[in-house]
């Protein structure tokens, strides 16, 4: 039952991405976004672009945007940390609208997983607005984050909590 | 050896209508020689280590109708690594095998020499397998004397089609 709900919610997030007009998802998913990845695989209108390192996802997304497409990236929080130099060197100075879907690893570990401890402070340090996607009602936050990315020509993150999949 | 600026001058003669993606330092040189700035794109708006090829890939995915040329730099190895095997000279007795990995590692790039611990300093045969457009190619160096390389490296240059370069 839990997995069915997770699949449903992942499907709803994908529907939200379709509403946003996302054409490509550049991805290296983690545990938190596994269901979302599966749902994306089943969605023919969105092209998945795999990368070997999350830092590449930012640059590939930038190239897609320059080429007239509407990319999003799908990575884990650890991958967000890995992407630091790409965010500094390409995403922020490029000021292109980018929806970052970030799996919030360790959010429920009460501070034992530093991947969770550092995520929001590092997002703030990079001046990247973010919203937390948890449960059915917050799926629309993905759409809102995308709208903000376009209105302000910047990267906006949607943090995917594991509970949003359960 | 041809200087980078001269190489770019020649590339510019042959660019046609290609979009040229440059990185931090190559942007400086390319700006001196390019005669079509409208089709030039700086991948590292403020410098991004080795991400020009990633951005170029995204652009090429978005616009497969356009030629995209990437002038990368800033710490990006552009060749796949190789496998290195040592054999007792004149035999098929494998003494050791190592991988020169130029960049598939997570969050790392590398061009460190591989190291072998030998049981003696007798002659060895060295097999180097590289990855070319035509598949795996092996280069053999016969009767290599390890004593000759005490305190230094054996450097082998192999071109893109898998031929030994002097």
XYZ file of C-alpha atoms in Angstrom:
332
model
C 0.000 0.000 0.000
C 2.760 2.407 0.909
C 4.510 1.803 -2.379
C 1.261 2.389 -4.274
C 0.833 5.746 -2.558
C 4.454 6.602 -3.301
C 4.003 5.779 -6.953
C 0.836 7.877 -7.071
C 2.575 10.869 -5.518
C 5.566 10.510 -7.805
C 3.151 10.423 -10.722
C 1.541 13.622 -9.452
C 4.927 15.320 -9.302
C 5.554 14.271 -12.885
C 2.171 15.679 -13.867
C 3.240 18.904 -12.192
C 6.428 18.901 -14.208
C 4.409 18.417 -17.373
C 2.295 21.423 -16.402
C 5.538 23.357 -16.125
C 6.470 22.370 -19.638
C 9.585 20.521 -18.550
C 11.124 18.900 -21.630
C 14.252 17.293 -20.145
C 15.224 16.014 -16.716
C 18.960 15.785 -16.198
C 19.335 13.275 -13.454
C 21.379 11.218 -11.103
C 18.734 10.171 -8.623
C 19.100 9.020 -5.044
C 16.995 6.901 -2.756
C 14.552 9.691 -1.996
C 13.703 10.233 -5.638
C 13.700 6.636 -6.858
C 9.912 6.546 -7.311
C 10.014 9.855 -9.107
C 12.655 8.457 -11.421
C 10.473 5.418 -12.142
C 7.521 7.688 -12.868
C 9.633 9.769 -15.222
C 10.730 6.658 -17.072
C 7.071 5.979 -17.765
C 6.448 9.505 -19.066
C 7.268 9.705 -22.768
C 6.934 13.477 -23.060
C 9.912 14.148 -20.777
C 13.393 13.157 -21.938
C 15.754 11.816 -19.287
C 19.409 12.748 -19.581
C 21.686 10.717 -17.289
C 24.972 12.125 -16.023
C 27.938 10.593 -14.212
C 28.418 13.471 -11.793
C 25.811 15.857 -10.488
C 28.025 18.830 -11.277
C 27.548 17.983 -14.923
C 23.786 18.135 -14.538
C 23.917 21.904 -14.055
C 25.999 22.475 -17.173
C 23.966 20.078 -19.303
C 20.788 21.818 -18.130
C 22.322 25.177 -19.018
C 23.090 23.925 -22.520
C 19.556 22.616 -22.937
C 18.151 25.955 -21.857
C 20.423 27.855 -24.236
C 19.131 25.527 -26.948
C 15.539 26.493 -26.203
C 14.442 23.602 -24.005
C 12.977 23.570 -20.521
C 15.231 21.433 -18.324
C 15.065 20.430 -14.685
C 17.660 18.553 -12.672
C 16.934 15.625 -10.373
C 19.662 14.848 -7.870
C 20.226 13.954 -4.229
C 21.359 16.476 -1.638
C 24.828 14.953 -1.713
C 24.858 15.635 -5.444
C 23.863 19.205 -4.784
C 26.981 19.546 -2.666
C 28.991 17.931 -5.448
C 27.585 20.521 -7.855
C 28.863 23.471 -5.878
C 31.330 24.773 -8.418
C 28.901 24.370 -11.315
C 26.292 26.333 -9.404
C 28.829 29.048 -8.649
C 30.265 29.135 -12.151
C 27.279 28.455 -14.414
C 23.890 28.475 -12.731
C 24.154 31.614 -10.621
C 25.987 33.928 -13.032
C 23.993 32.519 -15.971
C 20.728 33.475 -14.272
C 18.679 30.975 -16.199
C 15.476 29.536 -14.772
C 16.200 26.116 -13.382
C 14.033 23.826 -11.316
C 16.220 21.685 -9.063
C 14.529 18.601 -7.643
C 16.691 17.525 -4.743
C 16.232 14.404 -2.669
C 16.417 15.411 0.986
C 18.623 12.609 2.270
C 18.588 12.024 6.001
C 15.914 14.599 6.766
C 14.471 12.304 9.428
C 17.698 11.282 11.142
C 17.628 13.992 13.789
C 20.929 15.481 12.758
C 22.859 12.245 12.437
C 23.126 12.569 8.655
C 25.123 15.671 7.816
C 23.703 15.560 4.293
C 20.484 16.787 5.877
C 22.113 19.104 8.384
C 23.932 21.093 5.728
C 21.407 21.107 2.889
C 19.255 24.086 3.779
C 22.138 26.218 5.113
C 24.109 25.585 1.918
C 21.094 26.439 -0.246
C 20.822 29.689 1.672
C 24.536 30.314 1.271
C 24.114 29.998 -2.487
C 21.057 32.250 -2.346
C 18.841 29.562 -3.852
C 15.187 29.716 -2.748
C 13.679 26.357 -1.890
C 10.464 24.686 -0.991
C 9.844 21.329 0.628
C 7.724 18.771 -1.178
C 6.024 16.470 1.294
C 2.738 14.732 0.759
C -0.044 15.276 -1.741
C -0.788 18.883 -0.936
C 2.737 20.067 -1.614
C 3.048 18.644 -5.097
C 1.871 22.009 -6.376
C 4.958 23.470 -4.777
C 6.942 22.000 -7.634
C 4.899 24.088 -10.029
C 5.224 27.144 -7.840
C 8.997 26.678 -7.600
C 9.205 26.471 -11.369
C 7.149 29.625 -11.744
C 9.434 31.433 -9.321
C 12.469 30.241 -11.274
C 11.040 31.856 -14.403
C 9.765 35.006 -12.777
C 13.105 35.695 -11.142
C 15.422 34.053 -13.713
C 17.209 31.906 -11.189
C 17.497 28.419 -9.815
C 14.819 27.356 -7.346
C 14.977 24.062 -5.470
C 12.183 21.684 -4.556
C 13.373 19.382 -1.790
C 11.818 15.950 -2.054
C 11.237 14.291 1.291
C 11.050 10.526 1.446
C 7.612 10.842 3.033
C 6.401 12.375 -0.160
C 6.922 8.944 -1.659
C 5.264 6.848 0.987
C 54.119 22.212 -30.390
C 51.383 24.437 -31.812
C 50.362 27.291 -29.537
C 46.788 27.354 -28.296
C 45.971 30.673 -29.912
C 47.285 29.524 -33.272
C 45.250 26.322 -32.966
C 42.145 28.380 -32.288
C 42.865 30.626 -35.230
C 42.853 27.546 -37.436
C 39.701 26.202 -35.799
C 37.997 29.496 -36.461
C 38.710 29.127 -40.159
C 36.832 25.843 -40.139
C 34.032 26.576 -37.675
C 31.429 27.322 -40.330
C 28.154 28.001 -38.555
C 29.058 26.003 -35.457
C 28.175 27.285 -32.033
C 31.451 27.438 -30.126
C 31.344 26.759 -26.391
C 34.377 27.868 -24.437
C 35.481 27.678 -20.855
C 37.190 30.211 -18.656
C 40.661 30.409 -20.186
C 39.727 29.275 -23.677
C 37.197 32.117 -23.730
C 40.042 34.611 -23.509
C 41.932 33.135 -26.426
C 38.876 32.449 -28.546
C 37.690 36.035 -28.210
C 40.879 37.137 -29.955
C 40.312 35.002 -33.037
C 36.567 34.473 -33.393
C 34.893 36.240 -36.281
C 31.348 35.273 -35.265
C 30.766 36.309 -31.689
C 27.026 35.857 -32.040
C 27.594 32.113 -32.083
C 30.100 32.045 -29.238
C 29.031 30.899 -25.823
C 31.067 31.028 -22.655
C 30.226 27.925 -20.653
C 31.960 29.120 -17.560
C 30.318 32.487 -17.230
C 32.555 32.919 -14.234
C 34.686 29.847 -14.789
C 33.483 26.326 -14.120
C 35.983 23.549 -13.917
C 35.670 21.294 -16.904
C 32.012 21.880 -17.630
C 32.211 23.312 -21.133
C 31.747 19.877 -22.665
C 28.722 19.241 -20.447
C 27.121 22.492 -21.513
C 27.971 21.719 -25.122
C 26.326 18.335 -24.730
C 23.140 19.929 -23.429
C 23.112 22.386 -26.292
C 23.666 19.622 -28.827
C 20.830 17.604 -27.280
C 18.544 20.602 -27.535
C 19.584 21.541 -31.061
C 20.714 18.462 -32.948
C 20.377 20.505 -36.126
C 23.315 22.707 -35.117
C 27.001 21.885 -35.029
C 28.464 22.485 -31.598
C 32.202 22.870 -31.000
C 33.618 22.825 -27.476
C 36.958 24.323 -26.536
C 37.434 22.937 -23.074
C 40.161 23.462 -20.573
C 40.492 24.118 -16.896
C 41.238 20.664 -15.682
C 39.091 18.521 -17.913
C 40.759 15.439 -19.297
C 39.358 14.741 -22.702
C 40.637 11.213 -23.197
C 39.367 8.013 -21.708
C 41.802 6.216 -19.467
C 43.614 2.986 -20.190
C 44.358 -0.431 -18.797
C 47.976 -1.305 -18.109
C 49.241 -4.879 -17.736
C 52.717 -6.121 -16.999
C 53.968 -9.561 -18.039
C 57.198 -11.379 -17.496
C 59.047 -10.576 -20.693
C 58.380 -13.063 -23.446
C 55.716 -14.895 -21.494
C 52.014 -14.754 -20.794
C 52.547 -14.610 -17.046
C 50.572 -11.619 -15.850
C 52.438 -9.826 -13.070
C 49.927 -7.094 -12.436
C 47.169 -5.003 -13.887
C 46.124 -1.440 -13.208
C 43.745 1.168 -14.556
C 44.675 4.704 -15.447
C 41.360 6.363 -14.763
C 41.045 9.853 -16.136
C 37.703 10.796 -14.778
C 34.974 8.264 -14.211
C 35.400 8.446 -10.472
C 32.779 10.168 -8.389
C 33.697 13.800 -7.920
C 37.195 13.338 -9.225
C 39.440 13.505 -12.215
C 42.763 11.856 -12.319
C 45.887 11.384 -14.366
C 48.091 9.787 -11.742
C 50.608 7.265 -13.064
C 49.825 3.675 -12.176
C 52.243 1.888 -9.881
C 53.375 -1.715 -9.906
C 55.297 -3.497 -7.206
C 57.617 -5.958 -8.926
C 59.156 -9.033 -7.348
C 62.408 -8.368 -9.191
C 63.824 -6.003 -11.770
C 63.818 -8.384 -14.709
C 62.562 -7.314 -18.099
C 58.822 -6.966 -18.553
C 56.383 -6.642 -21.408
C 53.881 -3.819 -21.029
C 50.436 -4.011 -22.565
C 48.406 -0.798 -22.687
C 44.789 -1.053 -23.746
C 43.053 2.134 -24.788
C 39.536 2.872 -25.919
C 39.150 4.256 -29.392
C 36.263 4.956 -31.725
C 36.963 1.539 -33.219
C 36.913 -0.237 -29.866
C 39.657 -1.530 -27.590
C 43.192 -1.354 -28.958
C 46.284 -2.769 -27.281
C 49.797 -1.448 -27.584
C 52.728 -3.642 -26.557
C 56.092 -2.475 -25.320
C 58.464 -5.460 -25.271
C 61.442 -6.046 -23.030
C 61.091 -2.949 -20.910
C 63.811 -2.738 -18.255
C 62.318 -1.479 -14.956
C 65.754 -0.333 -13.785
C 65.696 2.309 -16.497
C 62.695 3.908 -14.849
C 63.905 3.953 -11.281
C 62.579 7.168 -9.742
C 60.659 8.236 -12.805
C 57.737 7.213 -14.973
C 57.387 5.368 -18.215
C 55.352 7.755 -20.358
C 53.548 6.298 -23.348
C 51.689 8.444 -25.859
C 48.931 6.803 -27.864
C 46.801 8.669 -30.342
C 43.056 8.520 -30.781
C 43.157 5.591 -33.176
C 45.297 3.546 -30.839
C 48.693 4.040 -32.471
C 51.892 4.640 -30.554
C 53.134 8.204 -30.871
C 56.860 8.882 -30.622
